[in-house]
PDB file of C-alpha atoms in Angstrom:
ATOM      1  CA  ALA P  11      -0.218  -0.115   0.168  1.00 47.00           C
ATOM      2  CA  LEU P  12       1.380   3.238  -0.762  1.00 47.00           C
ATOM      3  CA  PRO P  13       1.164   6.129   1.712  1.00 51.00           C
ATOM      4  CA  CYS P  14      -1.174   8.579   1.708  1.00 49.00           C
ATOM      5  CA  PHE P  15      -0.558  12.563   2.345  1.00 46.00           C
ATOM      6  CA  CYS P  16      -3.782  13.934   1.506  1.00 45.00           C
ATOM      7  CA  THR P  17      -7.263  13.577   2.075  1.00 45.00           C
ATOM      8  CA  ALA P  18      -9.658  12.628   0.381  1.00 44.00           C
ATOM      9  CA  GLY P  19     -11.516  15.848  -0.202  1.00 44.00           C
ATOM     10  CA  SER P  20      -7.838  17.485  -1.006  1.00 45.00           C
ATOM     11  CA  GLN P  21      -7.073  18.366  -4.407  1.00 47.00           C
ATOM     12  CA  SER P  22      -3.905  17.198  -6.111  1.00 48.00           C
ATOM     13  CA  THR P  23      -2.390  19.886  -6.081  1.00 47.00           C
ATOM     14  CA  PRO P  24       2.093  20.601  -6.381  1.00 53.00           C
ATOM     15  CA  GLY P  25       3.392  21.270  -3.475  1.00 59.00           C
ATOM     16  CA  PRO P  26       6.719  20.183  -1.049  1.00 59.00           C
ATOM     17  CA  VAL P  27       4.363  16.482  -0.282  1.00 57.00           C
ATOM     18  CA  GLY P  28       3.525  16.177  -3.795  1.00 60.00           C
ATOM     19  CA  PHE P  29       6.880  16.105  -4.754  1.00 59.00           C
ATOM     20  CA  VAL P  30       8.441  13.607  -2.394  1.00 54.00           C
ATOM     21  CA  LEU P  31       5.739  11.474  -3.143  1.00 56.00           C
ATOM     22  CA  LYS P  32       6.466  11.795  -7.392  1.00 56.00           C
ATOM     23  CA  THR P  33      10.084  11.401  -6.729  1.00 57.00           C
ATOM     24  CA  TRP P  34       9.500   8.911  -4.450  1.00 54.00           C
ATOM     25  CA  LEU P  35       7.126   7.109  -7.134  1.00 53.00           C
ATOM     26  CA  ALA P  36       9.067   7.864  -9.750  1.00 54.00           C
ATOM     27  CA  GLY P  37      12.439   5.717  -7.687  1.00 56.00           C
ATOM     28  CA  ILE P  38      10.325   2.708  -7.477  1.00 54.00           C
ATOM     29  CA  LEU P  39       8.786   2.596 -10.903  1.00 51.00           C
ATOM     30  CA  ALA P  40      12.628   3.395 -12.731  1.00 53.00           C
ATOM     31  CA  PRO P  41      13.762   0.813 -14.853  1.00 51.00           C
ATOM     32  CA  GLY P  42      16.699  -1.390 -12.718  1.00 49.00           C
ATOM     33  CA  LEU P  43      15.916  -0.045  -9.476  1.00 52.00           C
ATOM     34  CA  GLY P  44      12.680  -1.976  -8.616  1.00 69.00           C
ATOM     35  CA  VAL P  45      12.133  -4.098  -5.808  1.00 76.00           C
ATOM     36  CA  LEU P  46      12.601  -7.564  -7.407  1.00 80.00           C
ATOM     37  CA  ALA P  47      16.406  -6.128  -8.535  1.00 82.00           C
ATOM     38  CA  HIS P  48      16.873  -5.154  -5.099  1.00 78.00           C
ATOM     39  CA  LEU P  49      15.689  -8.158  -4.073  1.00 82.00           C
ATOM     40  CA  GLU P  50      18.073 -10.388  -5.989  1.00 84.00           C
ATOM     41  CA  ARG P  51      21.326  -7.871  -5.032  1.00 86.00           C
ATOM     42  CA  LEU P  52      20.286  -8.437  -1.652  1.00 86.00           C
ATOM     43  CA  GLU P  53      20.234 -12.821  -2.712  1.00 85.00           C
ATOM     44  CA  THR P  54      22.992 -12.257  -4.301  1.00 90.00           C
ATOM     45  CA  GLN P  55      25.315 -10.732  -1.558  1.00 89.00           C
ATOM     46  CA  VAL P  56      23.380 -13.270   0.729  1.00 89.00           C
ATOM     47  CA  SER P  57      24.956 -16.210  -1.163  1.00 88.00           C
ATOM     48  CA  ARG P  58      28.073 -14.902  -1.635  1.00 89.00           C
ATOM     49  CA  SER P  59      28.644 -14.486   2.295  1.00 88.00           C
ATOM     50  CA  ARG P  60      27.433 -18.113   2.465  1.00 88.00           C
ATOM     51  CA  LYS P  61      29.466 -19.541  -0.014  1.00 89.00           C
ATOM     52  CA  GLN P  62      32.549 -17.893   1.852  1.00 89.00           C
ATOM     53  CA  SER P  63      31.743 -18.689   5.229  1.00 87.00           C
ATOM     54  CA  GLU P  64      31.655 -22.195   4.563  1.00 88.00           C
ATOM     55  CA  GLU P  65      35.257 -22.233   2.566  1.00 87.00           C
ATOM     56  CA  LEU P  66      36.206 -20.411   5.712  1.00 88.00           C
ATOM     57  CA  GLN P  67      34.984 -23.058   7.538  1.00 88.00           C
ATOM     58  CA  SER P  68      36.209 -26.232   5.318  1.00 87.00           C
ATOM     59  CA  LEU P  69      39.431 -24.485   5.087  1.00 87.00           C
ATOM     60  CA  GLN P  70      39.523 -23.658   8.771  1.00 87.00           C
ATOM     61  CA  ALA P  71      38.536 -27.791   9.332  1.00 88.00           C
ATOM     62  CA  GLN P  72      41.495 -28.897   6.828  1.00 87.00           C
ATOM     63  CA  GLU P  73      44.340 -26.811   9.006  1.00 86.00           C
ATOM     64  CA  GLY P  74      43.021 -28.404  11.801  1.00 87.00           C
ATOM     65  CA  ALA P  75      43.495 -31.758  10.456  1.00 87.00           C
ATOM     66  CA  LEU P  76      46.662 -30.983   9.091  1.00 86.00           C
ATOM     67  CA  GLY P  77      47.740 -30.075  12.485  1.00 85.00           C
ATOM     68  CA  THR P  78      46.456 -32.550  14.319  1.00 88.00           C
ATOM     69  CA  LYS P  79      48.702 -35.024  11.661  1.00 84.00           C
ATOM     70  CA  ILE P  80      51.484 -32.476  12.150  1.00 87.00           C
ATOM     71  CA  HIS P  81      51.625 -33.091  16.217  1.00 84.00           C
ATOM     72  CA  LYS P  82      51.082 -36.484  15.379  1.00 87.00           C
ATOM     73  CA  LEU P  83      54.198 -37.001  12.827  1.00 86.00           C
ATOM     74  CA  ARG P  84      56.279 -34.888  14.709  1.00 86.00           C
ATOM     75  CA  HIS P  85      55.559 -37.114  17.915  1.00 85.00           C
ATOM     76  CA  LEU P  86      56.158 -40.207  15.470  1.00 86.00           C
ATOM     77  CA  ARG P  87      59.300 -38.214  14.830  1.00 87.00           C
ATOM     78  CA  ASP P  88      60.479 -38.153  17.928  1.00 86.00           C
ATOM     79  CA  GLU P  89      59.904 -41.778  19.411  1.00 86.00           C
ATOM     80  CA  LEU P  90      61.705 -42.873  16.300  1.00 86.00           C
ATOM     81  CA  ARG P  91      64.772 -40.525  16.764  1.00 85.00           C
ATOM     82  CA  ALA P  92      65.397 -41.930  20.511  1.00 86.00           C
ATOM     83  CA  ALA P  93      64.433 -45.464  19.134  1.00 84.00           C
ATOM     84  CA  LEU P  94      67.650 -44.912  16.484  1.00 84.00           C
ATOM     85  CA  TRP P  95      69.874 -43.262  19.428  1.00 85.00           C
ATOM     86  CA  HIS P  96      69.062 -46.263  21.849  1.00 84.00           C
ATOM     87  CA  ARG P  97      70.134 -48.857  18.555  1.00 83.00           C
ATOM     88  CA  ARG P  98      73.293 -46.878  17.683  1.00 82.00           C
ATOM     89  CA  GLY P  99      74.617 -46.962  21.407  1.00 80.00           C
ATOM     90  CA  ASN P 100      73.318 -50.932  21.445  1.00 78.00           C
ATOM     91  CA  VAL P 101      74.853 -51.976  18.133  1.00 77.00           C
ATOM     92  CA  LYS P 102      78.559 -48.998  19.186  1.00 75.00           C
ATOM     93  CA  ALA P 103      78.537 -51.371  22.665  1.00 75.00           C
ATOM     94  CA  CYS P 104      78.530 -54.686  20.181  1.00 72.00           C
ATOM     95  CA  ILE P 105      81.071 -53.373  18.067  1.00 69.00           C
ATOM     96  CA  ALA P 106      83.048 -52.392  21.086  1.00 68.00           C
ATOM     97  CA  ASN P 107      83.096 -55.990  22.348  1.00 67.00           C
ATOM     98  CA  VAL P 108      83.711 -57.690  19.324  1.00 61.00           C
ATOM     99  CA  GLU P 109      85.836 -55.244  17.375  1.00 55.00           C
ATOM    100  CA  PRO P 110      89.097 -56.983  18.203  1.00 58.00           C
ATOM    101  CA  ASN P 111      88.588 -60.366  17.149  1.00 57.00           C
ATOM    102  CA  ARG P 112      86.636 -58.684  13.874  1.00 56.00           C
ATOM    103  CA  THR P 113      89.877 -56.763  13.217  1.00 59.00           C
ATOM    104  CA  VAL P 114      91.116 -60.097  12.828  1.00 59.00           C
ATOM    105  CA  GLU P 115      88.958 -61.589  11.143  1.00 61.00           C
ATOM    106  CA  VAL P 116      88.356 -58.638   8.798  1.00 62.00           C
ATOM    107  CA  ASN P 117      92.910 -58.774   7.637  1.00 73.00           C
ATOM    108  CA  GLU P 118      93.048 -62.635   7.655  1.00 72.00           C
ATOM    109  CA  GLU P 119      90.207 -62.698   5.336  1.00 74.00           C
ATOM    110  CA  GLU P 120      92.065 -59.517   3.425  1.00 77.00           C
ATOM    111  CA  ALA P 121      95.265 -60.957   3.143  1.00 73.00           C
ATOM    112  CA  LEU P 122      93.641 -64.282   1.628  1.00 71.00           C
ATOM    113  CA  GLU P 123      92.433 -62.378  -1.082  1.00 75.00           C
ATOM    114  CA  GLU P 124      95.460 -60.228  -1.925  1.00 75.00           C
ATOM    115  CA  LYS P 125      97.475 -63.582  -2.085  1.00 68.00           C
ATOM    116  CA  LEU P 126      94.852 -64.761  -4.391  1.00 68.00           C
ATOM    117  CA  GLU P 127      95.018 -61.933  -6.244  1.00 71.00           C
ATOM    118  CA  ASN P 128      98.732 -62.345  -6.196  1.00 70.00           C
ATOM    119  CA  VAL P 129      98.859 -66.177  -7.112  1.00 65.00           C
ATOM    120  CA  LYS P 130      96.785 -64.773 -10.514  1.00 63.00           C
ATOM    121  CA  ALA P 131      99.095 -62.034 -10.958  1.00 63.00           C
ATOM    122  CA  VAL P 132     101.635 -64.859 -11.232  1.00 59.00           C
ATOM    123  CA  LEU P 133      99.824 -67.107 -13.285  1.00 56.00           C
ATOM    124  CA  GLN P 134      98.868 -64.507 -16.016  1.00 55.00           C
ATOM    125  CA  ALA P 135     102.611 -63.612 -15.408  1.00 53.00           C
ATOM    126  CA  TYR P 136     103.729 -66.849 -16.137  1.00 52.00           C
ATOM    127  CA  HIS P 137     101.349 -67.984 -18.799  1.00 48.00           C
ATOM    128  CA  PHE P 138     103.451 -68.267 -21.708  1.00 46.00           C
ATOM    129  CA  THR P 139     106.505 -69.511 -19.608  1.00 57.00           C
ATOM    130  CA  GLY P 140     105.068 -73.027 -18.945  1.00 68.00           C
ATOM    131  CA  LEU P 141     103.380 -71.736 -15.344  1.00 75.00           C
ATOM    132  CA  SER P 142      99.122 -71.815 -16.227  1.00 81.00           C
ATOM    133  CA  GLY P 143      96.116 -72.854 -13.675  1.00 81.00           C
ATOM    134  CA  LYS P 144      93.204 -72.343 -13.516  1.00 85.00           C
ATOM    135  CA  LEU P 145      90.648 -71.267 -10.131  1.00 86.00           C
ATOM    136  CA  THR P 146      89.156 -73.974  -8.108  1.00 85.00           C
ATOM    137  CA  SER P 147      86.955 -74.369  -5.078  1.00 87.00           C
ATOM    138  CA  ARG P 148      89.810 -74.517  -2.668  1.00 85.00           C
ATOM    139  CA  GLY P 149      91.609 -72.499  -4.367  1.00 87.00           C
ATOM    140  CA  VAL P 150      93.834 -72.758  -7.644  1.00 90.00           C
ATOM    141  CA  CYS P 151      95.451 -75.354  -8.759  1.00 92.00           C
ATOM    142  CA  VAL P 152      98.758 -74.781 -10.827  1.00 92.00           C
ATOM    143  CA  CYS P 153      99.963 -76.837 -13.699  1.00 93.00           C
ATOM    144  CA  ILE P 154     104.142 -76.434 -14.400  1.00 92.00           C
ATOM    145  CA  ASN P 155     104.793 -77.581 -18.081  1.00 92.00           C
ATOM    146  CA  THR P 156     108.306 -77.888 -18.180  1.00 93.00           C
ATOM    147  CA  ALA P 157     110.625 -77.798 -21.724  1.00 92.00           C
ATOM    148  CA  PHE P 158     114.199 -78.111 -22.599  1.00 93.00           C
ATOM    149  CA  GLU P 159     115.905 -76.434 -25.569  1.00 90.00           C
ATOM    150  CA  GLY P 160     112.150 -76.283 -26.898  1.00 87.00           C
ATOM    151  CA  ASN P 161     111.378 -79.312 -26.337  1.00 91.00           C
ATOM    152  CA  LEU P 162     108.257 -79.798 -24.631  1.00 91.00           C
ATOM    153  CA  LEU P 163     108.736 -83.009 -21.781  1.00 93.00           C
ATOM    154  CA  ASP P 164     106.869 -83.426 -18.382  1.00 94.00           C
ATOM    155  CA  SER P 165     103.834 -81.417 -16.571  1.00 94.00           C
ATOM    156  CA  TYR P 166     102.911 -81.415 -13.144  1.00 96.00           C
ATOM    157  CA  PHE P 167     100.746 -80.034 -10.938  1.00 94.00           C
ATOM    158  CA  VAL P 168     100.277 -78.482  -7.468  1.00 95.00           C
ATOM    159  CA  ASP P 169      96.616 -78.229  -5.846  1.00 94.00           C
ATOM    160  CA  LEU P 170      96.626 -74.808  -3.337  1.00 93.00           C
ATOM    161  CA  VAL P 171      94.150 -74.470  -0.698  1.00 92.00           C
ATOM    162  CA  ILE P 172      93.687 -70.545  -0.384  1.00 86.00           C
ATOM    163  CA  GLN P 173      93.108 -70.495   3.215  1.00 85.00           C
ATOM    164  CA  LYS P 174      95.011 -69.022   7.073  1.00 83.00           C
ATOM    165  CA  PRO P 175      98.076 -70.736   6.133  1.00 88.00           C
ATOM    166  CA  LEU P 176      98.469 -72.035   2.419  1.00 89.00           C
ATOM    167  CA  ARG P 177      98.842 -75.304   1.801  1.00 91.00           C
ATOM    168  CA  ILE P 178      99.298 -78.000  -0.522  1.00 93.00           C
ATOM    169  CA  HIS P 179      95.854 -80.667  -1.137  1.00 91.00           C
ATOM    170  CA  HIS P 180      97.535 -82.334  -3.637  1.00 93.00           C
ATOM    171  CA  HIS P 181     100.411 -82.729  -6.369  1.00 95.00           C
ATOM    172  CA  SER P 182     102.185 -84.614  -9.035  1.00 96.00           C
ATOM    173  CA  VAL P 183     105.746 -83.008  -8.194  1.00 96.00           C
ATOM    174  CA  PRO P 184     107.986 -86.247  -8.109  1.00 95.00           C
ATOM    175  CA  VAL P 185     109.148 -87.205  -4.348  1.00 95.00           C
ATOM    176  CA  PHE P 186     112.907 -86.565  -5.002  1.00 94.00           C
ATOM    177  CA  ILE P 187     112.343 -82.942  -5.717  1.00 96.00           C
ATOM    178  CA  PRO P 188     112.175 -81.126  -2.616  1.00 95.00           C
ATOM    179  CA  LEU P 189     109.005 -79.782  -2.731  1.00 95.00           C
ATOM    180  CA  GLU P 190     108.345 -79.157   1.174  1.00 95.00           C
ATOM    181  CA  GLU P 191     111.691 -77.426   1.825  1.00 95.00           C
ATOM    182  CA  ILE P 192     110.227 -74.460  -1.056  1.00 96.00           C
ATOM    183  CA  ALA P 193     107.287 -75.032   0.038  1.00 95.00           C
ATOM    184  CA  ALA P 194     108.580 -73.733   4.033  1.00 94.00           C
ATOM    185  CA  LYS P 195     110.875 -71.244   2.856  1.00 94.00           C
ATOM    186  CA  TYR P 196     108.197 -69.605   0.435  1.00 93.00           C
ATOM    187  CA  LEU P 197     104.505 -69.943   0.735  1.00 92.00           C
ATOM    188  CA  GLN P 198     103.550 -68.172   3.419  1.00 90.00           C
ATOM    189  CA  THR P 199     105.698 -65.356   2.370  1.00 89.00           C
ATOM    190  CA  ASN P 200     105.894 -64.909  -1.266  1.00 89.00           C
ATOM    191  CA  ILE P 201     103.604 -67.337  -3.699  1.00 87.00           C
ATOM    192  CA  GLN P 202     105.188 -66.146  -6.609  1.00 86.00           C
ATOM    193  CA  HIS P 203     109.030 -67.133  -5.160  1.00 91.00           C
ATOM    194  CA  PHE P 204     107.767 -70.280  -4.587  1.00 93.00           C
ATOM    195  CA  LEU P 205     105.933 -70.765  -7.848  1.00 91.00           C
ATOM    196  CA  PHE P 206     109.149 -70.001  -9.318  1.00 91.00           C
ATOM    197  CA  SER P 207     111.731 -71.817  -7.162  1.00 94.00           C
ATOM    198  CA  LEU P 208     109.782 -74.695  -7.680  1.00 94.00           C
ATOM    199  CA  CYS P 209     109.833 -74.308 -11.752  1.00 93.00           C
ATOM    200  CA  GLU P 210     113.575 -73.917 -11.631  1.00 94.00           C
ATOM    201  CA  TYR P 211     113.672 -77.796  -9.847  1.00 96.00           C
ATOM    202  CA  LEU P 212     111.605 -79.523 -12.324  1.00 96.00           C
ATOM    203  CA  ASN P 213     112.669 -77.996 -15.320  1.00 95.00           C
ATOM    204  CA  ALA P 214     116.243 -78.821 -14.473  1.00 96.00           C
ATOM    205  CA  TYR P 215     115.102 -81.796 -13.557  1.00 97.00           C
ATOM    206  CA  SER P 216     113.801 -82.847 -16.924  1.00 97.00           C
ATOM    207  CA  GLY P 217     116.173 -81.479 -18.341  1.00 97.00           C
ATOM    208  CA  ARG P 218     118.863 -83.427 -16.947  1.00 97.00           C
ATOM    209  CA  LYS P 219     116.726 -86.769 -17.596  1.00 97.00           C
ATOM    210  CA  TYR P 220     116.056 -85.517 -20.749  1.00 97.00           C
ATOM    211  CA  GLN P 221     119.662 -85.560 -21.948  1.00 97.00           C
ATOM    212  CA  ALA P 222     120.399 -89.075 -20.501  1.00 97.00           C
ATOM    213  CA  ASP P 223     117.371 -90.133 -22.481  1.00 97.00           C
ATOM    214  CA  ARG P 224     118.848 -89.065 -25.865  1.00 96.00           C
ATOM    215  CA  LEU P 225     122.518 -89.937 -25.044  1.00 96.00           C
ATOM    216  CA  GLN P 226     120.628 -93.597 -24.542  1.00 95.00           C
ATOM    217  CA  SER P 227     118.553 -93.792 -27.715  1.00 94.00           C
ATOM    218  CA  ASP P 228     120.675 -91.773 -29.581  1.00 94.00           C
ATOM    219  CA  PHE P 229     124.506 -92.974 -29.046  1.00 93.00           C
ATOM    220  CA  ALA P 230     123.639 -96.168 -27.773  1.00 93.00           C
ATOM    221  CA  ALA P 231     126.444 -97.428 -30.318  1.00 91.00           C
ATOM    222  CA  LEU P 232     129.453 -95.159 -28.285  1.00 92.00           C
ATOM    223  CA  LEU P 233     128.343 -96.883 -25.092  1.00 94.00           C
ATOM    224  CA  THR P 234     129.832 -99.693 -24.266  1.00 92.00           C
ATOM    225  CA  GLY P 235     127.509-100.730 -21.390  1.00 90.00           C
ATOM    226  CA  PRO P 236     124.348 -99.603 -19.411  1.00 93.00           C
ATOM    227  CA  LEU P 237     124.029 -95.890 -18.364  1.00 95.00           C
ATOM    228  CA  GLN P 238     123.995 -96.025 -14.558  1.00 96.00           C
ATOM    229  CA  ARG P 239     121.557 -92.698 -13.212  1.00 97.00           C
ATOM    230  CA  ASN P 240     119.511 -92.192  -9.891  1.00 97.00           C
ATOM    231  CA  PRO P 241     116.126 -90.939  -9.732  1.00 96.00           C
ATOM    232  CA  LEU P 242     117.195 -87.379  -9.838  1.00 96.00           C
ATOM    233  CA  CYS P 243     119.446 -87.900 -12.285  1.00 96.00           C
ATOM    234  CA  ASN P 244     121.952 -85.734 -10.661  1.00 96.00           C
ATOM    235  CA  LEU P 245     124.680 -88.515 -10.878  1.00 97.00           C
ATOM    236  CA  LEU P 246     125.486 -90.144 -14.685  1.00 97.00           C
ATOM    237  CA  SER P 247     128.452 -92.442 -14.455  1.00 97.00           C
ATOM    238  CA  PHE P 248     128.650 -94.238 -18.359  1.00 96.00           C
ATOM    239  CA  THR P 249     131.965 -95.480 -20.572  1.00 95.00           C
ATOM    240  CA  TYR P 250     131.766 -94.627 -23.655  1.00 94.00           C
ATOM    241  CA  LYS P 251     134.782 -95.336 -26.553  1.00 90.00           C
ATOM    242  CA  LEU P 252     135.569 -93.877 -29.470  1.00 85.00           C
ATOM    243  CA  ASP P 253     138.071 -94.766 -32.229  1.00 76.00           C
ATOM    244  CA  PRO P 254     140.504 -91.993 -33.577  1.00 62.00           C
ATOM    245  CA  GLY P 255     142.672 -93.087 -36.290  1.00 59.00           C
ATOM    246  CA  GLY P 256     141.161 -96.724 -36.255  1.00 60.00           C
ATOM    247  CA  GLN P 257     142.513 -97.058 -32.430  1.00 68.00           C
ATOM    248  CA  SER P 258     139.845 -97.947 -30.053  1.00 73.00           C
ATOM    249  CA  PHE P 259     139.769 -96.688 -26.765  1.00 79.00           C
ATOM    250  CA  LEU P 260     137.175 -96.760 -24.090  1.00 87.00           C
ATOM    251  CA  PHE P 261     136.631 -94.023 -21.604  1.00 92.00           C
ATOM    252  CA  CYS P 262     134.915 -93.827 -18.031  1.00 94.00           C
ATOM    253  CA  ALA P 263     132.656 -90.795 -17.074  1.00 96.00           C
ATOM    254  CA  ARG P 264     131.313 -89.340 -14.093  1.00 97.00           C
ATOM    255  CA  LEU P 265     128.882 -86.468 -13.835  1.00 98.00           C
ATOM    256  CA  LEU P 266     127.618 -85.061 -10.885  1.00 98.00           C
ATOM    257  CA  TYR P 267     124.819 -82.248 -10.695  1.00 97.00           C
ATOM    258  CA  LYS P 268     125.041 -80.727  -7.098  1.00 96.00           C
ATOM    259  CA  ASP P 269     122.804 -77.784  -8.411  1.00 96.00           C
ATOM    260  CA  LEU P 270     119.465 -79.558  -8.920  1.00 96.00           C
ATOM    261  CA  THR P 271     118.448 -76.522 -10.280  1.00 95.00           C
ATOM    262  CA  ALA P 272     120.780 -77.034 -13.261  1.00 96.00           C
ATOM    263  CA  THR P 273     120.764 -78.937 -16.582  1.00 96.00           C
ATOM    264  CA  LEU P 274     125.014 -78.806 -16.955  1.00 97.00           C
ATOM    265  CA  PRO P 275     127.046 -80.692 -14.337  1.00 97.00           C
ATOM    266  CA  THR P 276     129.003 -78.938 -11.528  1.00 96.00           C
ATOM    267  CA  ASP P 277     131.680 -82.319 -11.358  1.00 97.00           C
ATOM    268  CA  VAL P 278     132.980 -84.023 -13.973  1.00 96.00           C
ATOM    269  CA  THR P 279     135.476 -86.966 -14.219  1.00 96.00           C
ATOM    270  CA  VAL P 280     137.174 -88.154 -17.026  1.00 94.00           C
ATOM    271  CA  THR P 281     138.955 -91.186 -17.403  1.00 91.00           C
ATOM    272  CA  CYS P 282     140.607 -93.471 -19.967  1.00 84.00           C
ATOM    273  CA  GLN P 283     141.692 -96.943 -19.458  1.00 76.00           C
ATOM    274  CA  GLY P 284     145.296 -97.878 -19.893  1.00 64.00           C
ATOM    275  CA  GLY P 285     145.869 -94.241 -19.120  1.00 54.00           C
ATOM    276  CA  GLU P 286     149.054 -94.924 -17.687  1.00 51.00           C
ATOM    277  CA  ALA P 287     149.904 -95.914 -21.045  1.00 50.00           C
ATOM    278  CA  LEU P 288     148.474 -92.488 -23.066  1.00 60.00           C
ATOM    279  CA  SER P 289     150.337 -89.766 -24.713  1.00 67.00           C
ATOM    280  CA  THR P 290     150.501 -86.475 -24.308  1.00 73.00           C
ATOM    281  CA  SER P 291     147.660 -85.683 -26.846  1.00 71.00           C
ATOM    282  CA  TRP P 292     144.960 -88.564 -25.338  1.00 77.00           C
ATOM    283  CA  GLU P 293     145.289 -86.457 -22.158  1.00 82.00           C
ATOM    284  CA  GLU P 294     144.531 -83.495 -23.542  1.00 83.00           C
ATOM    285  CA  GLN P 295     141.814 -85.179 -24.994  1.00 82.00           C
ATOM    286  CA  ARG P 296     140.537 -86.055 -22.178  1.00 87.00           C
ATOM    287  CA  ALA P 297     141.051 -82.758 -20.243  1.00 91.00           C
ATOM    288  CA  SER P 298     138.534 -81.475 -23.401  1.00 92.00           C
ATOM    289  CA  HIS P 299     136.269 -84.103 -22.588  1.00 94.00           C
ATOM    290  CA  GLU P 300     135.942 -82.971 -19.382  1.00 95.00           C
ATOM    291  CA  THR P 301     135.152 -78.970 -20.513  1.00 95.00           C
ATOM    292  CA  LEU P 302     132.792 -80.587 -23.098  1.00 95.00           C
ATOM    293  CA  PHE P 303     130.869 -81.988 -20.537  1.00 97.00           C
ATOM    294  CA  CYS P 304     130.406 -79.098 -17.587  1.00 96.00           C
ATOM    295  CA  THR P 305     129.870 -76.559 -20.744  1.00 95.00           C
ATOM    296  CA  LYS P 306     127.682 -78.830 -23.059  1.00 96.00           C
ATOM    297  CA  PRO P 307     124.549 -80.547 -22.697  1.00 96.00           C
ATOM    298  CA  LEU P 308     125.248 -84.196 -22.789  1.00 96.00           C
ATOM    299  CA  HIS P 309     123.938 -85.453 -26.335  1.00 94.00           C
ATOM    300  CA  GLN P 310     125.013 -82.847 -27.944  1.00 95.00           C
ATOM    301  CA  VAL P 311     128.543 -83.624 -26.652  1.00 95.00           C
ATOM    302  CA  PHE P 312     128.153 -87.424 -28.002  1.00 96.00           C
ATOM    303  CA  ALA P 313     126.876 -85.630 -31.611  1.00 94.00           C
ATOM    304  CA  SER P 314     130.036 -83.741 -31.710  1.00 92.00           C
ATOM    305  CA  PHE P 315     131.902 -87.440 -30.920  1.00 90.00           C
ATOM    306  CA  ALA P 316     129.924 -88.340 -33.563  1.00 88.00           C
ATOM    307  CA  ARG P 317     130.677 -86.355 -36.336  1.00 85.00           C
ATOM    308  CA  ARG P 318     134.407 -86.356 -35.308  1.00 79.00           C
ATOM    309  CA  GLU P 319     134.543 -89.919 -35.949  1.00 68.00           C
ATOM    310  CA  LYS P 320     132.852 -89.188 -39.183  1.00 66.00           C
ATOM    311  CA  LEU P 321     135.166 -87.195 -40.437  1.00 58.00           C
ATOM    312  CA  ASP P 322     138.589 -89.687 -39.081  1.00 53.00           C
ATOM    313  CA  GLU P 323     136.429 -92.568 -40.965  1.00 54.00           C
ATOM    314  CA  SER P 324     136.145 -89.889 -44.486  1.00 53.00           C
ATOM    315  CA  GLY P 325     140.068 -89.162 -43.859  1.00 46.00           C
ATOM    316  CA  LEU P 326     141.232 -92.706 -43.555  1.00 41.00           C
ATOM    317  CA  LEU P 327     138.922 -93.500 -46.555  1.00 40.00           C
ATOM    318  CA  ILE P 328     141.048 -90.827 -48.287  1.00 41.00           C
ATOM    319  CA  ASP P 329     144.412 -91.901 -46.818  1.00 44.00           C
ATOM    320  CA  CYS P 330     143.604 -95.346 -48.366  1.00 42.00           C
ATOM    321  CA  PHE P 331     142.605 -94.165 -51.535  1.00 40.00           C
ATOM    322  CA  HIS P 332     146.021 -92.476 -52.436  1.00 45.00           C
ATOM    323  CA  CYS P 333     148.070 -95.391 -51.185  1.00 45.00           C
ATOM    324  CA  THR P 334     145.844 -97.578 -53.275  1.00 45.00           C
ATOM    325  CA  GLY P 335     146.655 -95.601 -56.305  1.00 49.00           C
ATOM    326  CA  ASN P 336     150.341 -94.897 -55.594  1.00 50.00           C
ATOM    327  CA  THR P 337     150.510 -98.202 -55.765  1.00 47.00           C
ATOM    328  CA  SER P 338     148.726 -98.789 -59.347  1.00 48.00           C
ATOM    329  CA  ALA P 339     151.239 -96.280 -60.683  1.00 47.00           C
ATOM    330  CA  LYS P 340     154.128 -98.007 -59.762  1.00 47.00           C
TER     331      LYS P 340
END
């Protein structure tokens, strides 16, 4: 209902009250400024205010939940930190009790690993010199291939157990080779020196045996009896004959190898049967034989004897031919 500013019998005449009324009515009835538009604005403001309030409440709830979670996590962190410090204290106490034994075990393990690496390096270094090997479950098996003058001879193996102390599990080294003595000297202190020394002994033995075998097989015609030798082949004695100038002479030789790592004898004795009646030239020949045996392998010395006899035989044939020719001319 509109307010009434005049009575029923009054006339509608312009005045201050009428002007105000007209202005109020004009404001209400003006487009866009009506009651409905004003209500819509109020509803929009209320809705926006309600939404902001809800968002604020949601943020406050989330903030409260995060604060609670942070508090719980901090509490858990403190508990874990305390447990960690307690565990560290127990570990330090245990280490303090077992540290000496652990240190010894670590040192022994490192020493064994170092020895195993040294063995690998030695095997790699000696691969082209007759020494080779392969790793086993216990340690390493070393194979030693002997040779003399470029001829491959016998092979031997030594199965080493890499532990503290190092030990030989099995081997094929001949019993007369001083393996135990070599191992006592070098096995625990220098594995490279141990293998090198063992190779020297085995190569020297194979070389001496090879020379003796060659003498028996290739120059049996020059021998007047069996070749006598011991298992180590470091003591040889034999009798041989030479026929220079058509005369046959017997020589007795005794070769002693004091150095078991050598393939040449250290002591040589050569005698000639009936030596009292020999001339000075034959004494010189006997002495030259001793020198040859000391400086050259046995089979090479006899090879030179065989060549010399062939030359002497050729010379005799030539002399006989000349003698026959002169007789025919007469």
